[in-house]
PDB file of C-alpha atoms and ligand atoms in Angstrom:
ATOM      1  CA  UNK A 228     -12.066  -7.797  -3.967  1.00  0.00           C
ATOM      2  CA  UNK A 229     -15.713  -5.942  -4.698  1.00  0.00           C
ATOM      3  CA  UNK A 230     -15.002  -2.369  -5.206  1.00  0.00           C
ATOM      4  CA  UNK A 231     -18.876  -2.105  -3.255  1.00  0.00           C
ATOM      5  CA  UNK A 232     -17.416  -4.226  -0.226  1.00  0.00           C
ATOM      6  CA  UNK A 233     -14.236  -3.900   0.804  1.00  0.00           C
ATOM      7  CA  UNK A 234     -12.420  -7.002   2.266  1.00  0.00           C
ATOM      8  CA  UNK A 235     -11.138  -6.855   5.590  1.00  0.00           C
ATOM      9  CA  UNK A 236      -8.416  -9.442   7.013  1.00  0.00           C
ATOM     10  CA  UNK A 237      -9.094  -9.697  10.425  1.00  0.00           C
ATOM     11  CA  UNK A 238      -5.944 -11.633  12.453  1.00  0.00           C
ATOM     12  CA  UNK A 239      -6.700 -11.672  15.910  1.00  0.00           C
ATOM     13  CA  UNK A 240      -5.722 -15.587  18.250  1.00  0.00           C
ATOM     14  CA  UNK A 241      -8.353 -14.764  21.127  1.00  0.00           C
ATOM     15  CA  UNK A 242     -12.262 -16.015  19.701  1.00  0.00           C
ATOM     16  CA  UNK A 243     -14.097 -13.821  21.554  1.00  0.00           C
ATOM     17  CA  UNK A 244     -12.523 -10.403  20.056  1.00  0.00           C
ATOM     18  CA  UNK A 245     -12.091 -12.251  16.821  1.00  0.00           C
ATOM     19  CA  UNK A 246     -16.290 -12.376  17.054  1.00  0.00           C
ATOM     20  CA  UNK A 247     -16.737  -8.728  18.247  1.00  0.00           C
ATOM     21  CA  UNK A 248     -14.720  -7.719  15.486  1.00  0.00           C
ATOM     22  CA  UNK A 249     -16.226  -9.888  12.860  1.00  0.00           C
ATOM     23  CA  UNK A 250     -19.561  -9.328  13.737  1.00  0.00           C
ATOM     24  CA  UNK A 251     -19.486  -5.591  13.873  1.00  0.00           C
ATOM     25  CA  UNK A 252     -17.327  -5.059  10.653  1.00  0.00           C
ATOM     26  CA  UNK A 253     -19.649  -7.510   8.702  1.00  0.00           C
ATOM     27  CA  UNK A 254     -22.639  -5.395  10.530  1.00  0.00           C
ATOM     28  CA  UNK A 255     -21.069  -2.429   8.693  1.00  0.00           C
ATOM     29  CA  UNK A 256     -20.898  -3.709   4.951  1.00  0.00           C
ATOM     30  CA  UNK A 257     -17.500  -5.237   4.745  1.00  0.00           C
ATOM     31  CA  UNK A 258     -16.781  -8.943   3.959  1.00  0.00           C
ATOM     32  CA  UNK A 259     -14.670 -10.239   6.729  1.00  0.00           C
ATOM     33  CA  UNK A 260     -11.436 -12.873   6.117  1.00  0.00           C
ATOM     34  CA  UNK A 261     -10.603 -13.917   9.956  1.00  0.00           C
ATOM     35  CA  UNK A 262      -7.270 -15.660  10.972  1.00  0.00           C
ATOM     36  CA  UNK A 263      -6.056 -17.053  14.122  1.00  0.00           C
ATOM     37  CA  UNK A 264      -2.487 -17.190  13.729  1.00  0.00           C
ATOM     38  CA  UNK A 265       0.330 -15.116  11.844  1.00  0.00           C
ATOM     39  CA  UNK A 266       0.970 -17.772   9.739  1.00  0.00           C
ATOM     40  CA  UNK A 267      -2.644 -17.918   8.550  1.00  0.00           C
ATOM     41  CA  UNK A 268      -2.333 -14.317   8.148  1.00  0.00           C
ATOM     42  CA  UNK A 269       0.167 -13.947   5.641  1.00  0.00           C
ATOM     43  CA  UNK A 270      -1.242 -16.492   4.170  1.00  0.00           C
ATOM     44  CA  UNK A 271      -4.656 -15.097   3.880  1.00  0.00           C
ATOM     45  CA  UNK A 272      -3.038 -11.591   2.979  1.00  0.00           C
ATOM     46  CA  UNK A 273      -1.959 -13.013  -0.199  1.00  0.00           C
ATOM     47  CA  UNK A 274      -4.819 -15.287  -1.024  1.00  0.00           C
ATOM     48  CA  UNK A 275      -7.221 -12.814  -0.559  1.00  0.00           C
ATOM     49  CA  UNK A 276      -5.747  -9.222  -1.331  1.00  0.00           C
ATOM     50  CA  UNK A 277      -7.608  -7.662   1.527  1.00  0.00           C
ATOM     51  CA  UNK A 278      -8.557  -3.878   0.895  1.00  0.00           C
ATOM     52  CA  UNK A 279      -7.073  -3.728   4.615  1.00  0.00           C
ATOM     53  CA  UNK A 280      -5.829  -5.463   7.955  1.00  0.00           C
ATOM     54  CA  UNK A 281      -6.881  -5.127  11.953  1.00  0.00           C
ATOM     55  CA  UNK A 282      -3.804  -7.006  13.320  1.00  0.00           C
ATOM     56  CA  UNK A 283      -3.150  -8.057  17.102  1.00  0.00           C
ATOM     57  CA  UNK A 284      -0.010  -7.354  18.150  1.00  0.00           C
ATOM     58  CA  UNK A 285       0.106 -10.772  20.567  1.00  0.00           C
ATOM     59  CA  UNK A 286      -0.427 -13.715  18.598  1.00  0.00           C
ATOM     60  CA  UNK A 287       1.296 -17.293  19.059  1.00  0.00           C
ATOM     61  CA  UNK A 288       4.181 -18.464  16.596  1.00  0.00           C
ATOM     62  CA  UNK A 289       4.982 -15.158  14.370  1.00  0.00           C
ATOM     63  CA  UNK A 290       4.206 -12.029  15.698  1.00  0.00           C
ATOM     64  CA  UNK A 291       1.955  -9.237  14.686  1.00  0.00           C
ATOM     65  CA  UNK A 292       4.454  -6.906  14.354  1.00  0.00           C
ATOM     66  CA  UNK A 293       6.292  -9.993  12.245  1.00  0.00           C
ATOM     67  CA  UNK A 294       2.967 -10.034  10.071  1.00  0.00           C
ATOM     68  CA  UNK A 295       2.918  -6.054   9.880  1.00  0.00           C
ATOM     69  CA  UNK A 296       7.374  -6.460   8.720  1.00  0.00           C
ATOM     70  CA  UNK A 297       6.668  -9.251   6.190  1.00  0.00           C
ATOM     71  CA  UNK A 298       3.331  -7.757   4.636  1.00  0.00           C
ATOM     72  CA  UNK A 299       4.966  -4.177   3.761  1.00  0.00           C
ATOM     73  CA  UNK A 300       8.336  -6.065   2.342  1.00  0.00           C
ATOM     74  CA  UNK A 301       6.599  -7.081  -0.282  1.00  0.00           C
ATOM     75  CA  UNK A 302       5.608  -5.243  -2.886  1.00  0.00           C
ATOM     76  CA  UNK A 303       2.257  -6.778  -3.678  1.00  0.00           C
ATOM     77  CA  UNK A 304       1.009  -6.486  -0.489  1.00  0.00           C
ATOM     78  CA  UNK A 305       2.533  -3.026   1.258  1.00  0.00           C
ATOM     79  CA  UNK A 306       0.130  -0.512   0.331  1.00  0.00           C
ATOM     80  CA  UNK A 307      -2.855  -2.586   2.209  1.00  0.00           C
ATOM     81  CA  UNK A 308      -3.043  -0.466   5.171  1.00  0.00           C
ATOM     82  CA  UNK A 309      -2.575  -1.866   8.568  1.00  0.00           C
ATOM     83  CA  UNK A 310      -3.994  -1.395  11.556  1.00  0.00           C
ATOM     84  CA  UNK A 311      -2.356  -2.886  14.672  1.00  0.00           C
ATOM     85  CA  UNK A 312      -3.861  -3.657  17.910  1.00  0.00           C
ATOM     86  CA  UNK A 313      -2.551  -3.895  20.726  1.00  0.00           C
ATOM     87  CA  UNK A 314      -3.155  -4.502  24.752  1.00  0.00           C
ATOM     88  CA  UNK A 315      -0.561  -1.523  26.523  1.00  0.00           C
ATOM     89  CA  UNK A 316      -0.093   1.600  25.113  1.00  0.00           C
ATOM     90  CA  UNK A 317       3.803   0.851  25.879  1.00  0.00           C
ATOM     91  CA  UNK A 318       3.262  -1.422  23.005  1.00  0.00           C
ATOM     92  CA  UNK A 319       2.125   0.877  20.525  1.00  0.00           C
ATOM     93  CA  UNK A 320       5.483   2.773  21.688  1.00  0.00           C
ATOM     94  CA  UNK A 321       7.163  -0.196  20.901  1.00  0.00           C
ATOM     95  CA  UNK A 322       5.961  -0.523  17.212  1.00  0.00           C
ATOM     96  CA  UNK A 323       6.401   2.601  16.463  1.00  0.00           C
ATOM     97  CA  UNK A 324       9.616   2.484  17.664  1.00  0.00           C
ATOM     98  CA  UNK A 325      10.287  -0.691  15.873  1.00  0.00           C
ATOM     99  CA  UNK A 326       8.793   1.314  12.328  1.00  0.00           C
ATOM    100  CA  UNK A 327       6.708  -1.837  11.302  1.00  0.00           C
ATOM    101  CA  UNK A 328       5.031   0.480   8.670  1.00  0.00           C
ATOM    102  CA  UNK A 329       2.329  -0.053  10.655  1.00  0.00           C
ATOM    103  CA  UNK A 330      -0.883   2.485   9.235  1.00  0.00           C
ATOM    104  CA  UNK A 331      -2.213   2.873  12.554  1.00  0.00           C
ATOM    105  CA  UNK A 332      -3.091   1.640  16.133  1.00  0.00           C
ATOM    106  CA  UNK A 333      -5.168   0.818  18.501  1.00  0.00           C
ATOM    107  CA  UNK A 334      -5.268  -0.165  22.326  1.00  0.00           C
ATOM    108  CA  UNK A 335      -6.808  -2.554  23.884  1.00  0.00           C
ATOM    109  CA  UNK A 336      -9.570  -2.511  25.024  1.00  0.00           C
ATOM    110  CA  UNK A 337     -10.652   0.042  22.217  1.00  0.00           C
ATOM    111  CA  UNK A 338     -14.121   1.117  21.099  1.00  0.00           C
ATOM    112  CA  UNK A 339     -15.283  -0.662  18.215  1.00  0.00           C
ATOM    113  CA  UNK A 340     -17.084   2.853  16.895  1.00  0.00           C
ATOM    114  CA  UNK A 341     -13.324   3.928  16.875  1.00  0.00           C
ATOM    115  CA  UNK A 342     -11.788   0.892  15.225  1.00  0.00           C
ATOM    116  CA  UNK A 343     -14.607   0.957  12.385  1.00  0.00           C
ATOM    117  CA  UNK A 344     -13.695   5.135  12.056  1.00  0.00           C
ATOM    118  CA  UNK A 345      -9.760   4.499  11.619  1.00  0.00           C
ATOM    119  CA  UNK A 346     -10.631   1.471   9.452  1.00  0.00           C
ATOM    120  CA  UNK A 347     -12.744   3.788   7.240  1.00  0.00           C
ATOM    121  CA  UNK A 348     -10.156   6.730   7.308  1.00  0.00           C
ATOM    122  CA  UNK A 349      -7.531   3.827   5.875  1.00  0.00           C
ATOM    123  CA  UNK A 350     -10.037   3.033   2.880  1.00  0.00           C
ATOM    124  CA  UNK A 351     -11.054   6.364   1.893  1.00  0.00           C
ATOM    125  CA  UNK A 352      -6.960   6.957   1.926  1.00  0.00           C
ATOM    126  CA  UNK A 353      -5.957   4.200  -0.102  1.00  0.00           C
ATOM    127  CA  UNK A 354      -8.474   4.717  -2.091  1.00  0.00           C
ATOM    128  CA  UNK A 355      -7.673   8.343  -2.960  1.00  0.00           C
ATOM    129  CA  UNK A 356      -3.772   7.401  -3.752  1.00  0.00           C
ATOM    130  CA  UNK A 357      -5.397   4.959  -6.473  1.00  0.00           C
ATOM    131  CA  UNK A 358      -7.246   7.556  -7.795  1.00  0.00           C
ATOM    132  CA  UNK A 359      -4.618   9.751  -8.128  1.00  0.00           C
ATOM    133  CA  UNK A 360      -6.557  12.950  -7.314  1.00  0.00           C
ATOM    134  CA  UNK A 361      -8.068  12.212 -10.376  1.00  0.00           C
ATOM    135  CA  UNK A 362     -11.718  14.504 -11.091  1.00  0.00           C
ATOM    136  CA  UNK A 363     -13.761  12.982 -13.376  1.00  0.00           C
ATOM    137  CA  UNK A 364     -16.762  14.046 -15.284  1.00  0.00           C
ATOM    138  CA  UNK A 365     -18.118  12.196 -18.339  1.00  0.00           C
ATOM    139  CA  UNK A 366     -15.525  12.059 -20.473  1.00  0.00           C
ATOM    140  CA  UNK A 367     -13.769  14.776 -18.839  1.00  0.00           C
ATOM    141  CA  UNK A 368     -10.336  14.117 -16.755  1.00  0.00           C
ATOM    142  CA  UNK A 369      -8.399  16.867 -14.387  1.00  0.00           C
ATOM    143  CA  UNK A 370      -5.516  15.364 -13.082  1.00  0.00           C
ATOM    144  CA  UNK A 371      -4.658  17.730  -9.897  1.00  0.00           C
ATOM    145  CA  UNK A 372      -1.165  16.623  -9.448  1.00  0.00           C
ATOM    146  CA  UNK A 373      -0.202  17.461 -12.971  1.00  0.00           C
ATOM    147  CA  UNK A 374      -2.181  20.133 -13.902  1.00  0.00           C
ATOM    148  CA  UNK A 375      -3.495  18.170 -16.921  1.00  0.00           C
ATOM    149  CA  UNK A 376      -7.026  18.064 -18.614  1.00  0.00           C
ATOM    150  CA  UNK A 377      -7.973  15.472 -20.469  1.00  0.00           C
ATOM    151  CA  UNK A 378     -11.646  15.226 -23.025  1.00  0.00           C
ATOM    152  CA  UNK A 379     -12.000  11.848 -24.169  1.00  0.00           C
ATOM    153  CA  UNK A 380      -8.175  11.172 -24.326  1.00  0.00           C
ATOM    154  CA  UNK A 381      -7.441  14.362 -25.809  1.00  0.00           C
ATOM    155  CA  UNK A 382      -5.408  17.283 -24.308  1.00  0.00           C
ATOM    156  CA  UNK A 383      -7.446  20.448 -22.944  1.00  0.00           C
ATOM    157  CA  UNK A 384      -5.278  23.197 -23.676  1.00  0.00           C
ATOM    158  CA  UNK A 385      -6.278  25.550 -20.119  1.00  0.00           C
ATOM    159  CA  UNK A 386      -4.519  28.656 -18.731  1.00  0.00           C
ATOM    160  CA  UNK A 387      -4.513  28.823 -15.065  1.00  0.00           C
ATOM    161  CA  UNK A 388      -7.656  30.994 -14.191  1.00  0.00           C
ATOM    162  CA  UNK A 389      -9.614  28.154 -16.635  1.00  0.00           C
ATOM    163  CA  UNK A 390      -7.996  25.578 -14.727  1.00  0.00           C
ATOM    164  CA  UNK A 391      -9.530  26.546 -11.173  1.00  0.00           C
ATOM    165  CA  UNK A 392     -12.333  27.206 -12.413  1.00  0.00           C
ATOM    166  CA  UNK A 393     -12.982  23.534 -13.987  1.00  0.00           C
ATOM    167  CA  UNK A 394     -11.810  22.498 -10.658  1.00  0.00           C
ATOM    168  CA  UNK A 395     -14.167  24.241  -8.702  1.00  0.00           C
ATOM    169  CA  UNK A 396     -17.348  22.794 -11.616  1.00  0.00           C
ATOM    170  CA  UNK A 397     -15.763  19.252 -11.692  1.00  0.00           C
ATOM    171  CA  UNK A 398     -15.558  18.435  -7.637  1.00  0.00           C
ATOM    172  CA  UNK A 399     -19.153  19.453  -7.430  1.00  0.00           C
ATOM    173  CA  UNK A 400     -21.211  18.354 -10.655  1.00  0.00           C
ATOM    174  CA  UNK A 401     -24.578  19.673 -11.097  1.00  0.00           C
ATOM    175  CA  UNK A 402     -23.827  22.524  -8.583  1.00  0.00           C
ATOM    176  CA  UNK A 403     -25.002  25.845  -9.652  1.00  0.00           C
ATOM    177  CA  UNK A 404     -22.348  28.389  -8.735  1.00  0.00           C
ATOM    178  CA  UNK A 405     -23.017  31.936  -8.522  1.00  0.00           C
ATOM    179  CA  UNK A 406     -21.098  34.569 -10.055  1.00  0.00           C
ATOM    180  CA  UNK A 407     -19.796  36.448  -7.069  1.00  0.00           C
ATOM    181  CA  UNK A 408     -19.082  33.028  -5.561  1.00  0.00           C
ATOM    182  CA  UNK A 409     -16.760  32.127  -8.402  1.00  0.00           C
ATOM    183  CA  UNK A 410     -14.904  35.599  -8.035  1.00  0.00           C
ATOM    184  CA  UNK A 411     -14.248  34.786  -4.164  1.00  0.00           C
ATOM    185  CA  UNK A 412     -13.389  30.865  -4.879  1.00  0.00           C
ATOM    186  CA  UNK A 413     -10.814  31.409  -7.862  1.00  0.00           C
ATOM    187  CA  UNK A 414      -9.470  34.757  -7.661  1.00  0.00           C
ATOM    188  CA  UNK A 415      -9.698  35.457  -4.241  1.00  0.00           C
ATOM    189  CA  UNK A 416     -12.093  37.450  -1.988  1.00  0.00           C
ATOM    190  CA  UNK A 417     -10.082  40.539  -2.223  1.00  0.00           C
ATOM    191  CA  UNK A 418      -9.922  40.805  -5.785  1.00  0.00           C
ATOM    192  CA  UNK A 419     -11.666  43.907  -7.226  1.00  0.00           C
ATOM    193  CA  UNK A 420     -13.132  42.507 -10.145  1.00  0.00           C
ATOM    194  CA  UNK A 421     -16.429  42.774 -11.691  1.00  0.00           C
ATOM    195  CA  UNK A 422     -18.628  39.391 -12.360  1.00  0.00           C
ATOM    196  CA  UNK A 423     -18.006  39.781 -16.179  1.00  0.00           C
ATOM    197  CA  UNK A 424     -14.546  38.449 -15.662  1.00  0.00           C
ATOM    198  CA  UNK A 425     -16.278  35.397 -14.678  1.00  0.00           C
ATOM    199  CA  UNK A 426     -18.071  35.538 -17.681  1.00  0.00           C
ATOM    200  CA  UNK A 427     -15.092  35.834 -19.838  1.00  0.00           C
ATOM    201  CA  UNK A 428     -13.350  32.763 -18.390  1.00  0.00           C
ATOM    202  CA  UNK A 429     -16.202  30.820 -18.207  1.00  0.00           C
ATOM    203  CA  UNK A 430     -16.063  31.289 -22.105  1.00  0.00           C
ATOM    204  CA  UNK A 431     -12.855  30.539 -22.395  1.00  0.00           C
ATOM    205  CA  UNK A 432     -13.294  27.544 -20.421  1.00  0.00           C
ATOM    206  CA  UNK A 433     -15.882  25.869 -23.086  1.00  0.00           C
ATOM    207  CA  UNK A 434     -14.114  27.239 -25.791  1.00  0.00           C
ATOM    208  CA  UNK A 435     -11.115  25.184 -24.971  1.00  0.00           C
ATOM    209  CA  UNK A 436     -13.831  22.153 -24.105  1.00  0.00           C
ATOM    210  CA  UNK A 437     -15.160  22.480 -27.061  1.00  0.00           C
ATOM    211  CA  UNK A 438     -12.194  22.339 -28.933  1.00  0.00           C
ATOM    212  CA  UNK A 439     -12.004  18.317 -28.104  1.00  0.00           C
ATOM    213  CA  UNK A 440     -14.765  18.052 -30.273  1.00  0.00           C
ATOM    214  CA  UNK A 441     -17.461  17.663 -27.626  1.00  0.00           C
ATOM    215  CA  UNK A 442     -20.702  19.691 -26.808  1.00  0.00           C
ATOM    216  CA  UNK A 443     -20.563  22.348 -24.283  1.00  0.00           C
ATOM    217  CA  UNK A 444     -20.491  20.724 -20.872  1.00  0.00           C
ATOM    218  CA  UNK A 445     -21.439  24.068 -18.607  1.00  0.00           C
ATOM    219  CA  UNK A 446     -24.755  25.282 -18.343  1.00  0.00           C
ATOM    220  CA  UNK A 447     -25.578  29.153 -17.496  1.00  0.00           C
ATOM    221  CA  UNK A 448     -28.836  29.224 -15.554  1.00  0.00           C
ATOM    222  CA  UNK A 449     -30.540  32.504 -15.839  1.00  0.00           C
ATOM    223  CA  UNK A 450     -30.234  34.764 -13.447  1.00  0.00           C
ATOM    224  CA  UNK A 451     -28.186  32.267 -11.143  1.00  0.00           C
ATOM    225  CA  UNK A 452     -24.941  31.499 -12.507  1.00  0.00           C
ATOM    226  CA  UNK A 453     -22.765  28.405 -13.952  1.00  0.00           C
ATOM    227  CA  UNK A 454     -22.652  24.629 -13.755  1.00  0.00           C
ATOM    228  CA  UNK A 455     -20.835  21.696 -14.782  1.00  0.00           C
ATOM    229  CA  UNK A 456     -23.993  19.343 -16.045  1.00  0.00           C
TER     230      UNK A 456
HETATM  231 CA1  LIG B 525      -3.737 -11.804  21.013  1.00  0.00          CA
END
C-alpha cells in the first residue's frame, strides 16, 4: 500500500466492466487488484490491504453482499471502505436493508466520472479518520478533537482565543492573514473590538510557542498582518 497510489480491489465476475473499471481507475493514478469471484475477493482483501473496494453485488458462489458481511467482521479489514454495485436500484434497497456496512452504492449502469468521485470521497474520508484531525506544521501538532497542542512532543499551554487562532495559521501555512480578518474569523464579525486585540493574542500565541523552546514560528508582515511560516 503506497501512500502516493492508493490500491483499489476491484471484484466484479463480468470481463467487460471488470476492463472499464480497471482501465479508467488505473487511468486515474490508482493501482488496480481485480477479482472475479467472492472467493478471490476476500482473498485478495487480505493479501493486499486495499485502501478501498468497488464490489458487484451479483457474483457466482459467495455473494457481494457476503464479501461486503465478511470484510467488515473482521477487524483488520472493516474500515476499508466499500463501495457496492449493483444492477436495480431495488437492490441497493435491499443492502441497505440488509446493513452490509456497505460505504456506498452504485447502480448499474453508472457513470464511471461518478464511480471515480464516490471512490475519491471514500479515500479522502478514511484518510481523514487516520489522521485524526490532526494539523500539522513543522514540529507543531493541534489535535482538534482534544484541544491539545503539541511543539516537538511537548505540551503548548493555549487559552481558547490562542487556540483558534493557531487553528486558523496552521490549516493555511504561509497565508498572510489580515488583522480585521482575524477579528471576524476568531471572535466573530460582530465583535466590537479594535485590531490591537489581535495583536495581543498573537503575542500570546508565540509566547506560549516559544516556551517549547523553539523560534518564533509567526511572521508579522508590515503593513499586512500575520502568518504561520
Ligand atoms: Ca456481476
Amino acid at each position: 500500500m503506497s501512500a502516493t497510489q492508493p490500491c483499489i480491489l476491484i471484484v466484479e465476475d463480468e470481463p467487460s466492466q471488470r476492463e472499464v473499471l480497471n482501465y479508467n481507475l488505473t487511468a486515474e493514478g490508482f493501482r488496480v487488484v481485480q477479482a472475479t469471484s467472492g472467493d478471490e475477493g476476500l482473498l485478495l482483501v487480505r493479501e493486499e490491504m486495499p485502501d478501498a473496494i468497488v464490489l458487484d453485488w451479483m457474483l457466482p458462489g459467495v455473494s457481494g453482499i457476503e464479501v461486503c458481511r465478511q470484510i467488515k467482521s473482521v477487524s483488520e479489514t472493516k474500515g476499508i471502505p466499500v463501495i457496492m454495485l449493483s444492477a436495480r436500484s431495488e437492490e441497493v434497497d435491499k443492502v441497505r436493508g440488509l446493513e452490509t456496512g456497505a460505504d456506498d452504492y452504485v447502480v448499474k449502469p453508472y457513470s464511471i466520472k461518478e464511480l471515480i468521485a464516490r471512490v475519491r470521497a471514500q479515500l479522502r474520508r478514511t484518510r481523514a479518520a487516520a489522521i485524526g484531525e490532526l494539523l500539522v506544521f513543522e514540529d507543531i501538532i493541534l489535535d482538534g478533537e482534544t484541544h491539545r497542542v503539541t511543539r516537538g512532543g511537548i505540551e503548548v499551554k493555549l487559552g481558547p482565543t490562542e487556540f483558534r487562532l493557531l487553528s486558523h495559521f496552521i490549516e493555511k501555512p504561509g497565508r498572510v492573514w489580515p488583522r480585521e480578518q482575524l477579528l471576524d474569523r476568531v471572535w466573530g464579525r460582530d465583535a466590537f473590538m479594535d485590531t490591537r486585540t489581535v495583536d495581543v493574542h498573537v503575542g500570546r500565541l508565540r509566547k506560549a510557542l516559544k516556551a517549547t523552546g523553539g523560534s518564533d514560528p509567526i511572521r508579522t508582515v508590515r503593513g499586512a498582518g500575520y502568518a504561520l511560516g
